[in-house]
GROMACS .gro file of C-alpha atoms in nm:
model
  420
    1MET     CA    1   0.000   0.000   0.000
    2VAL     CA    2   0.149   0.335  -0.110
    3PRO     CA    3   0.155   0.600   0.167
    4LEU     CA    4  -0.001   0.939   0.096
    5SER     CA    5   0.188   1.267   0.140
    6LEU     CA    6   0.178   1.439   0.478
    7LYS     CA    7  -0.026   1.723   0.329
    8ARG     CA    8  -0.290   1.488   0.184
    9ASN     CA    9  -0.305   1.286   0.504
   10VAL     CA   10  -0.358   1.598   0.715
   11SER     CA   11  -0.628   1.717   0.473
   12TYR     CA   12  -0.812   1.385   0.487
   13MET     CA   13  -0.794   1.364   0.865
   14LEU     CA   14  -0.904   1.724   0.911
   15LEU     CA   15  -1.208   1.660   0.695
   16GLY     CA   16  -1.288   1.325   0.854
   17ASN     CA   17  -1.243   1.439   1.212
   18LEU     CA   18  -1.423   1.768   1.151
   19ILE     CA   19  -1.732   1.588   1.025
   20TYR     CA   20  -1.703   1.327   1.299
   21ALA     CA   21  -1.663   1.595   1.567
   22LEU     CA   22  -1.966   1.782   1.435
   23SER     CA   23  -2.170   1.464   1.433
   24GLN     CA   24  -2.080   1.375   1.792
   25TRP     CA   25  -2.155   1.731   1.893
   26GLY     CA   26  -2.476   1.686   1.693
   27ILE     CA   27  -2.579   1.406   1.931
   28ILE     CA   28  -2.549   1.646   2.224
   29MET     CA   29  -2.748   1.908   2.031
   30VAL     CA   30  -3.021   1.656   1.949
   31LEU     CA   31  -3.048   1.557   2.315
   32ALA     CA   32  -3.053   1.924   2.421
   33LYS     CA   33  -3.314   2.037   2.167
   34LEU     CA   34  -3.539   1.731   2.146
   35GLY     CA   35  -3.475   1.606   2.497
   36SER     CA   36  -3.370   1.793   2.811
   37PRO     CA   37  -3.061   1.898   3.009
   38LYS     CA   38  -3.122   1.593   3.227
   39MET     CA   39  -3.107   1.369   2.920
   40VAL     CA   40  -2.781   1.535   2.816
   41GLY     CA   41  -2.656   1.484   3.169
   42GLY     CA   42  -2.753   1.116   3.170
   43PHE     CA   43  -2.573   1.050   2.843
   44THR     CA   44  -2.257   1.243   2.930
   45LEU     CA   45  -2.251   1.098   3.282
   46GLY     CA   46  -2.253   0.756   3.116
   47LEU     CA   47  -1.952   0.862   2.912
   48ALA     CA   48  -1.780   0.996   3.224
   49ILE     CA   49  -1.834   0.676   3.422
   50THR     CA   50  -1.738   0.432   3.146
   51ALA     CA   51  -1.447   0.621   2.989
   52PRO     CA   52  -1.181   0.544   3.256
   53ILE     CA   53  -1.271   0.173   3.242
   54ILE     CA   54  -1.267   0.152   2.864
   55LEU     CA   55  -0.944   0.348   2.833
   56ILE     CA   56  -0.737   0.149   3.081
   57PHE     CA   57  -0.829  -0.172   2.896
   58ASP     CA   58  -0.778  -0.006   2.558
   59LEU     CA   59  -0.406   0.037   2.643
   60GLN     CA   60  -0.385   0.299   2.365
   61LEU     CA   61  -0.311   0.011   2.129
   62ARG     CA   62  -0.384   0.225   1.825
   63SER     CA   63  -0.091   0.455   1.905
   64VAL     CA   64   0.138   0.162   1.989
   65LEU     CA   65   0.050  -0.004   1.657
   66ALA     CA   66   0.085   0.315   1.454
   67THR     CA   67   0.432   0.386   1.594
   68ASP     CA   68   0.555   0.024   1.576
   69THR     CA   69   0.804   0.104   1.301
   70LYS     CA   70   1.014  -0.206   1.375
   71GLU     CA   71   0.717  -0.446   1.328
   72GLU     CA   72   0.770  -0.578   1.680
   73PHE     CA   73   0.418  -0.725   1.706
   74SER     CA   74   0.176  -0.871   1.450
   75PHE     CA   75  -0.173  -0.729   1.404
   76ARG     CA   76  -0.312  -1.060   1.529
   77SER     CA   77  -0.133  -1.002   1.860
   78TYR     CA   78  -0.289  -0.658   1.891
   79LEU     CA   79  -0.634  -0.796   1.809
   80THR     CA   80  -0.601  -1.086   2.054
   81LEU     CA   81  -0.505  -0.853   2.337
   82LYS     CA   82  -0.791  -0.622   2.242
   83GLY     CA   83  -1.041  -0.911   2.261
   84ILE     CA   84  -0.922  -1.027   2.604
   85ASN     CA   85  -0.925  -0.675   2.744
   86SER     CA   86  -1.271  -0.602   2.604
   87LEU     CA   87  -1.417  -0.897   2.795
   88LEU     CA   88  -1.245  -0.781   3.114
   89ALA     CA   89  -1.375  -0.428   3.058
   90ILE     CA   90  -1.734  -0.552   3.032
   91LEU     CA   91  -1.694  -0.742   3.361
   92VAL     CA   92  -1.547  -0.441   3.542
   93LEU     CA   93  -1.813  -0.211   3.396
   94GLY     CA   94  -2.087  -0.433   3.537
   95ILE     CA   95  -1.923  -0.432   3.880
   96VAL     CA   96  -1.887  -0.051   3.879
   97ILE     CA   97  -2.255  -0.006   3.787
   98ILE     CA   98  -2.363  -0.234   4.074
   99LEU     CA   99  -2.128  -0.078   4.330
  100GLY     CA  100  -2.228   0.271   4.216
  101GLY     CA  101  -2.589   0.198   4.304
  102TYR     CA  102  -2.719   0.270   3.954
  103GLN     CA  103  -3.051   0.099   3.879
  104GLY     CA  104  -3.315   0.070   3.611
  105GLN     CA  105  -3.283   0.274   3.292
  106ALA     CA  106  -2.984   0.472   3.422
  107ALA     CA  107  -2.785   0.150   3.473
  108VAL     CA  108  -2.876   0.014   3.129
  109VAL     CA  109  -2.786   0.345   2.960
  110ILE     CA  110  -2.446   0.349   3.130
  111PHE     CA  111  -2.381  -0.014   3.029
  112LEU     CA  112  -2.482   0.048   2.666
  113VAL     CA  113  -2.265   0.359   2.647
  114GLY     CA  114  -1.975   0.145   2.769
  115ILE     CA  115  -2.043  -0.123   2.506
  116THR     CA  116  -2.055   0.146   2.237
  117LYS     CA  117  -1.717   0.282   2.343
  118LEU     CA  118  -1.573  -0.070   2.346
  119ILE     CA  119  -1.687  -0.120   1.987
  120GLU     CA  120  -1.526   0.212   1.903
  121SER     CA  121  -1.197   0.100   2.061
  122VAL     CA  122  -1.193  -0.206   1.831
  123ILE     CA  123  -1.257   0.018   1.531
  124GLU     CA  124  -0.977   0.247   1.651
  125LEU     CA  125  -0.737  -0.049   1.653
  126HIS     CA  126  -0.813  -0.101   1.284
  127TYR     CA  127  -0.744   0.270   1.232
  128GLY     CA  128  -0.400   0.220   1.385
  129LEU     CA  129  -0.312  -0.019   1.103
  130PHE     CA  130  -0.420   0.233   0.838
  131GLN     CA  131  -0.238   0.509   1.026
  132LYS     CA  132   0.082   0.305   1.028
  133GLN     CA  133   0.054   0.274   0.649
  134GLU     CA  134   0.005   0.654   0.635
  135ARG     CA  135  -0.332   0.605   0.463
  136MET     CA  136  -0.547   0.852   0.654
  137ASP     CA  137  -0.798   0.860   0.369
  138MET     CA  138  -0.926   0.518   0.481
  139ILE     CA  139  -0.973   0.645   0.836
  140ALA     CA  140  -1.136   0.970   0.723
  141LYS     CA  141  -1.397   0.795   0.510
  142SER     CA  142  -1.482   0.562   0.798
  143LEU     CA  143  -1.513   0.853   1.042
  144ILE     CA  144  -1.750   1.038   0.810
  145ILE     CA  145  -1.977   0.735   0.764
  146ARG     CA  146  -1.974   0.646   1.135
  147GLY     CA  147  -2.034   1.002   1.250
  148CYS     CA  148  -2.322   1.074   1.013
  149THR     CA  149  -2.484   0.737   1.087
  150SER     CA  150  -2.472   0.785   1.464
  151VAL     CA  151  -2.625   1.133   1.475
  152PHE     CA  152  -2.895   1.031   1.225
  153ILE     CA  153  -2.995   0.725   1.426
  154VAL     CA  154  -3.002   0.913   1.757
  155ALA     CA  155  -3.208   1.196   1.605
  156VAL     CA  156  -3.464   0.957   1.454
  157LEU     CA  157  -3.498   0.744   1.766
  158ILE     CA  158  -3.523   1.042   2.003
  159THR     CA  159  -3.786   1.202   1.777
  160PHE     CA  160  -4.009   0.893   1.763
  161THR     CA  161  -3.949   0.732   2.103
  162HIS     CA  162  -3.832   1.018   2.330
  163SER     CA  163  -3.622   0.754   2.504
  164LEU     CA  164  -3.250   0.793   2.575
  165LEU     CA  165  -3.227   0.417   2.632
  166VAL     CA  166  -3.362   0.331   2.285
  167ALA     CA  167  -3.141   0.596   2.121
  168VAL     CA  168  -2.822   0.467   2.284
  169ALA     CA  169  -2.913   0.107   2.194
  170GLY     CA  170  -2.957   0.203   1.828
  171PHE     CA  171  -2.633   0.403   1.841
  172SER     CA  172  -2.443   0.099   1.971
  173LEU     CA  173  -2.587  -0.144   1.715
  174SER     CA  174  -2.505   0.088   1.426
  175TRP     CA  175  -2.136   0.101   1.523
  176LEU     CA  176  -2.123  -0.278   1.559
  177GLY     CA  177  -2.267  -0.311   1.209
  178LEU     CA  178  -2.013  -0.068   1.065
  179LEU     CA  179  -1.726  -0.259   1.228
  180ILE     CA  180  -1.838  -0.583   1.066
  181ILE     CA  181  -1.933  -0.439   0.727
  182LEU     CA  182  -1.661  -0.177   0.672
  183GLU     CA  183  -1.351  -0.219   0.889
  184ILE     CA  184  -1.288  -0.593   0.905
  185PRO     CA  185  -1.292  -0.639   0.523
  186LYS     CA  186  -1.037  -0.356   0.484
  187VAL     CA  187  -0.795  -0.526   0.721
  188LYS     CA  188  -0.837  -0.859   0.542
  189LYS     CA  189  -0.740  -0.690   0.215
  190LEU     CA  190  -0.418  -0.570   0.380
  191ASP     CA  191  -0.338  -0.933   0.470
  192ALA     CA  192  -0.295  -0.825   0.833
  193PHE     CA  193  -0.397  -1.171   0.959
  194HIS     CA  194  -0.100  -1.348   0.802
  195ALA     CA  195   0.015  -1.494   1.135
  196SER     CA  196  -0.114  -1.853   1.148
  197SER     CA  197  -0.149  -1.876   1.527
  198VAL     CA  198  -0.153  -1.658   1.835
  199ASN     CA  199   0.188  -1.605   1.993
  200VAL     CA  200   0.115  -1.598   2.367
  201GLN     CA  201   0.455  -1.455   2.456
  202ALA     CA  202   0.412  -1.175   2.201
  203VAL     CA  203   0.069  -1.088   2.344
  204LYS     CA  204   0.215  -1.084   2.695
  205LYS     CA  205   0.503  -0.861   2.588
  206LEU     CA  206   0.260  -0.629   2.407
  207PHE     CA  207   0.052  -0.601   2.723
  208LEU     CA  208   0.357  -0.512   2.932
  209THR     CA  209   0.466  -0.257   2.669
  210SER     CA  210   0.130  -0.086   2.639
  211PHE     CA  211  -0.002  -0.112   2.996
  212PRO     CA  212   0.158   0.218   3.105
  213LEU     CA  213  -0.034   0.391   2.826
  214GLY     CA  214  -0.360   0.230   2.934
  215LEU     CA  215  -0.299   0.351   3.286
  216VAL     CA  216  -0.220   0.697   3.151
  217MET     CA  217  -0.539   0.711   2.945
  218MET     CA  218  -0.747   0.600   3.242
  219MET     CA  219  -0.589   0.864   3.461
  220MET     CA  220  -0.635   1.127   3.191
  221SER     CA  221  -1.001   1.033   3.164
  222LEU     CA  222  -1.039   1.061   3.540
  223TYR     CA  223  -0.863   1.395   3.535
  224GLY     CA  224  -1.106   1.517   3.268
  225ASN     CA  225  -1.417   1.370   3.431
  226ILE     CA  226  -1.355   1.435   3.802
  227PRO     CA  227  -1.517   1.781   3.774
  228ARG     CA  228  -1.833   1.611   3.639
  229TYR     CA  229  -1.842   1.370   3.932
  230VAL     CA  230  -1.812   1.660   4.176
  231ILE     CA  231  -2.073   1.864   3.986
  232GLU     CA  232  -2.320   1.574   4.003
  233HIS     CA  233  -2.259   1.535   4.375
  234ALA     CA  234  -2.291   1.909   4.442
  235ALA     CA  235  -2.563   2.017   4.195
  236GLY     CA  236  -2.718   1.709   4.027
  237THR     CA  237  -2.738   1.550   3.682
  238GLU     CA  238  -2.892   1.856   3.515
  239ALA     CA  239  -2.589   2.069   3.604
  240VAL     CA  240  -2.367   1.797   3.456
  241GLY     CA  241  -2.572   1.832   3.138
  242TYR     CA  242  -2.510   2.207   3.112
  243PHE     CA  243  -2.137   2.178   3.182
  244SER     CA  244  -2.089   1.882   2.947
  245ALA     CA  245  -2.274   2.054   2.662
  246LEU     CA  246  -2.050   2.361   2.695
  247PHE     CA  247  -1.731   2.158   2.725
  248TYR     CA  248  -1.823   1.937   2.431
  249ILE     CA  249  -1.754   2.229   2.199
  250VAL     CA  250  -1.396   2.228   2.330
  251THR     CA  251  -1.387   1.850   2.291
  252ALA     CA  252  -1.509   1.878   1.933
  253GLY     CA  253  -1.224   2.120   1.864
  254ASN     CA  254  -0.976   1.877   2.017
  255LEU     CA  255  -1.086   1.604   1.777
  256VAL     CA  256  -0.945   1.817   1.495
  257ILE     CA  257  -0.621   1.856   1.692
  258ASN     CA  258  -0.606   1.480   1.744
  259ALA     CA  259  -0.662   1.426   1.372
  260ILE     CA  260  -0.352   1.628   1.294
  261GLY     CA  261  -0.161   1.464   1.579
  262GLN     CA  262  -0.246   1.114   1.458
  263THR     CA  263  -0.126   1.213   1.112
  264ILE     CA  264   0.211   1.344   1.226
  265SER     CA  265   0.279   1.081   1.494
  266PRO     CA  266   0.428   0.821   1.253
  267ARG     CA  267   0.650   1.096   1.107
  268LEU     CA  268   0.761   1.205   1.455
  269ALA     CA  269   0.827   0.841   1.548
  270ASN     CA  270   1.044   0.792   1.239
  271TYR     CA  271   1.237   1.113   1.304
  272PHE     CA  272   1.310   1.017   1.664
  273ASN     CA  273   1.390   0.654   1.581
  274ASN     CA  274   1.634   0.767   1.309
  275GLU     CA  275   1.793   1.023   1.544
  276GLU     CA  276   1.676   1.314   1.329
  277TYR     CA  277   1.617   1.540   1.626
  278THR     CA  278   1.614   1.877   1.446
  279PRO     CA  279   1.328   1.784   1.207
  280PHE     CA  280   1.150   1.629   1.508
  281SER     CA  281   1.173   1.953   1.707
  282ARG     CA  282   1.072   2.172   1.413
  283LEU     CA  283   0.764   1.967   1.331
  284LEU     CA  284   0.654   1.953   1.695
  285THR     CA  285   0.710   2.326   1.753
  286LYS     CA  286   0.513   2.410   1.439
  287PHE     CA  287   0.206   2.224   1.558
  288ILE     CA  288   0.228   2.343   1.919
  289CYS     CA  289   0.207   2.699   1.784
  290PHE     CA  290  -0.084   2.594   1.565
  291GLY     CA  291  -0.263   2.464   1.876
  292PHE     CA  292  -0.229   2.801   2.050
  293ILE     CA  293  -0.349   2.999   1.749
  294TYR     CA  294  -0.638   2.759   1.693
  295GLY     CA  295  -0.743   2.800   2.056
  296LEU     CA  296  -0.717   3.180   2.045
  297PHE     CA  297  -0.969   3.190   1.761
  298GLY     CA  298  -1.203   2.985   1.980
  299ILE     CA  299  -1.169   3.231   2.269
  300LEU     CA  300  -1.238   3.525   2.038
  301ALA     CA  301  -1.548   3.354   1.896
  302ALA     CA  302  -1.678   3.276   2.245
  303LEU     CA  303  -1.636   3.641   2.351
  304LEU     CA  304  -1.804   3.784   2.041
  305ILE     CA  305  -2.083   3.539   1.959
  306GLY     CA  306  -2.081   3.288   2.244
  307LYS     CA  307  -2.438   3.353   2.359
  308GLN     CA  308  -2.574   3.329   2.006
  309VAL     CA  309  -2.385   3.005   1.944
  310LEU     CA  310  -2.516   2.845   2.262
  311SER     CA  311  -2.874   2.957   2.188
  312ILE     CA  312  -2.864   2.827   1.830
  313PHE     CA  313  -2.695   2.495   1.892
  314TYR     CA  314  -2.863   2.418   2.223
  315THR     CA  315  -3.138   2.636   2.376
  316HIS     CA  316  -3.161   2.981   2.537
  317ASP     CA  317  -3.116   2.818   2.879
  318TYR     CA  318  -2.754   2.737   2.791
  319ALA     CA  319  -2.672   3.097   2.690
  320GLN     CA  320  -2.679   3.209   3.055
  321TYR     CA  321  -2.354   3.017   3.102
  322ASN     CA  322  -2.155   3.208   2.838
  323LYS     CA  323  -1.893   3.324   3.090
  324VAL     CA  324  -1.828   2.961   3.177
  325PHE     CA  325  -1.806   2.888   2.803
  326VAL     CA  326  -1.537   3.155   2.754
  327LEU     CA  327  -1.333   3.012   3.042
  328LEU     CA  328  -1.361   2.663   2.893
  329MET     CA  329  -1.229   2.793   2.560
  330VAL     CA  330  -0.925   2.929   2.747
  331ALA     CA  331  -0.872   2.581   2.888
  332GLY     CA  332  -0.915   2.443   2.537
  333THR     CA  333  -0.626   2.653   2.407
  334LEU     CA  334  -0.394   2.493   2.662
  335LEU     CA  335  -0.536   2.147   2.596
  336TYR     CA  336  -0.485   2.176   2.220
  337SER     CA  337  -0.115   2.254   2.251
  338GLY     CA  338  -0.074   1.995   2.525
  339SER     CA  339  -0.223   1.729   2.298
  340PHE     CA  340   0.060   1.773   2.047
  341VAL     CA  341   0.322   1.745   2.320
  342GLY     CA  342   0.158   1.428   2.453
  343ILE     CA  343   0.148   1.277   2.104
  344ALA     CA  344   0.520   1.355   2.067
  345LEU     CA  345   0.599   1.178   2.394
  346THR     CA  346   0.415   0.868   2.272
  347ALA     CA  347   0.590   0.887   1.933
  348MET     CA  348   0.918   0.883   2.123
  349ARG     CA  349   0.784   0.560   2.283
  350LYS     CA  350   0.853   0.693   2.631
  351PHE     CA  351   0.569   0.508   2.802
  352SER     CA  352   0.694   0.441   3.155
  353ILE     CA  353   0.702   0.808   3.263
  354GLN     CA  354   0.346   0.878   3.154
  355PRO     CA  355   0.166   0.712   3.449
  356LEU     CA  356   0.362   0.934   3.687
  357LEU     CA  357   0.258   1.245   3.495
  358SER     CA  358  -0.106   1.137   3.490
  359ILE     CA  359  -0.104   1.080   3.866
  360ILE     CA  360   0.009   1.441   3.910
  361TRP     CA  361  -0.279   1.559   3.689
  362VAL     CA  362  -0.542   1.351   3.869
  363LEU     CA  363  -0.432   1.453   4.218
  364SER     CA  364  -0.427   1.822   4.124
  365THR     CA  365  -0.774   1.789   3.967
  366ILE     CA  366  -0.918   1.621   4.276
  367VAL     CA  367  -0.781   1.887   4.509
  368LEU     CA  368  -0.887   2.181   4.291
  369SER     CA  369  -1.233   2.034   4.219
  370VAL     CA  370  -1.311   1.973   4.585
  371LEU     CA  371  -1.195   2.325   4.675
  372LEU     CA  372  -1.362   2.523   4.397
  373ILE     CA  373  -1.666   2.345   4.251
  374PRO     CA  374  -1.889   2.315   4.561
  375ARG     CA  375  -1.830   2.686   4.630
  376TYR     CA  376  -1.832   2.838   4.280
  377GLY     CA  377  -2.039   2.586   4.081
  378LEU     CA  378  -1.985   2.564   3.705
  379THR     CA  379  -1.756   2.868   3.707
  380GLY     CA  380  -1.536   2.688   3.957
  381ALA     CA  381  -1.536   2.380   3.733
  382ALA     CA  382  -1.419   2.590   3.437
  383VAL     CA  383  -1.138   2.745   3.645
  384VAL     CA  384  -1.034   2.396   3.756
  385THR     CA  385  -1.018   2.292   3.389
  386ILE     CA  386  -0.791   2.587   3.304
  387MET     CA  387  -0.554   2.518   3.592
  388THR     CA  388  -0.526   2.145   3.526
  389ALA     CA  389  -0.476   2.201   3.152
  390ALA     CA  390  -0.186   2.435   3.234
  391ILE     CA  391  -0.033   2.176   3.466
  392GLN     CA  392  -0.067   1.910   3.197
  393LEU     CA  393   0.099   2.125   2.929
  394LEU     CA  394   0.386   2.227   3.156
  395THR     CA  395   0.468   1.876   3.280
  396LEU     CA  396   0.450   1.727   2.930
  397ALA     CA  397   0.672   1.997   2.782
  398VAL     CA  398   0.937   1.956   3.051
  399THR     CA  399   0.934   1.577   3.005
  400VAL     CA  400   0.969   1.589   2.624
  401LEU     CA  401   1.251   1.844   2.646
  402TRP     CA  402   1.434   1.629   2.900
  403TYR     CA  403   1.411   1.311   2.689
  404LEU     CA  404   1.507   1.503   2.374
  405SER     CA  405   1.810   1.656   2.544
  406LYS     CA  406   1.913   1.315   2.675
  407ALA     CA  407   1.879   1.156   2.330
  408LYS     CA  408   2.084   1.433   2.167
  409LYS     CA  409   2.366   1.394   2.421
  410HIS     CA  410   2.373   1.018   2.365
  411HIS     CA  411   2.378   1.069   1.988
  412ASN     CA  412   2.664   1.320   2.011
  413LEU     CA  413   2.868   1.092   2.236
  414THR     CA  414   2.813   0.797   2.004
  415THR     CA  415   2.910   1.004   1.700
  416THR     CA  416   3.224   1.132   1.870
  417TYR     CA  417   3.324   0.781   1.981
  418THR     CA  418   3.265   0.636   1.633
  419SER     CA  419   3.465   0.911   1.459
  420ASN     CA  420   3.759   0.854   1.693
   0.00000   0.00000   0.00000
């Protein structure tokens, strides 16, 4: 398979992720306009509860596969580990729902949201294979189809049934169908299943390699969702709905950032692996600056037309929280740049340090959330998001610079020794 140019890959991923982001945002808009803030809160609370579980068992295998330039593991090994972890995730999800005291429709909605995200994680693993081949066009087309299908199904089911449970069930089934119909045949065409049997030792080694990333993703999910847990405890599900709807605009923007990051990560991995540190630094710096500029446009838009945007996309009730919206866009600016730095750290395959960083982020989020949210409500939650995003960006930047400096010194010493 012939790789596409970096420019074409970025273009495809921008288009695919933009449409996908709009469609996922569209689900929130459908729930807000045709449902209620409580319905938005129920759906996003389901995402908040299930995300840490799904992510720790996901092990960020897509990124590990995409940056596996030395072909250390076969795709069958990745898929086997994904299957085992998915079963474990379902078991843990059931236990969490029971221990959390969730019952009736709320429990079923949370469980179905978790199943949907598990299906997505399997689809994402397939994306990692296409990403490794630098064929982002295949991913983009899939994202567009999946995004449009999901928002259409949710809109139709909410309109005719007015049931969040039915809508989430249809959402989940549609993604399962797309996995079977679209993604699996693509992988078969790439002959990714060439390994005749499962290598248990390879699967074990892959687990040990990727587990730090799974822990990191779980901790990052907790760090992003802790404010929602505190908001629910302090103000109820409806308040979670308002905050989540506002923050989802930032999240939608970050999907575009991730699209670019996923496109450049194989290039960054190759640069670092080949000891081409100057091109590595230039490419990373370029996109960090892009993240800041991208975020600044978001802040400006929130200041000028924030109320109108919230009224149009949601309802007039959401417009009263425009100040919170502006603060969240400030946090978004820091998150966008931090995303590129985090992607660079993964491209460098520096996995073991990442759990330590994520622990710092989670602990700071817990402390700040407990101190500010009960007293200042949604405004306090937005301030917490700004402060934790700044901490994340700073710690990631320091870590990448340290590893880069260490690699350069080792390269210079090796070059000097060889020349002598």
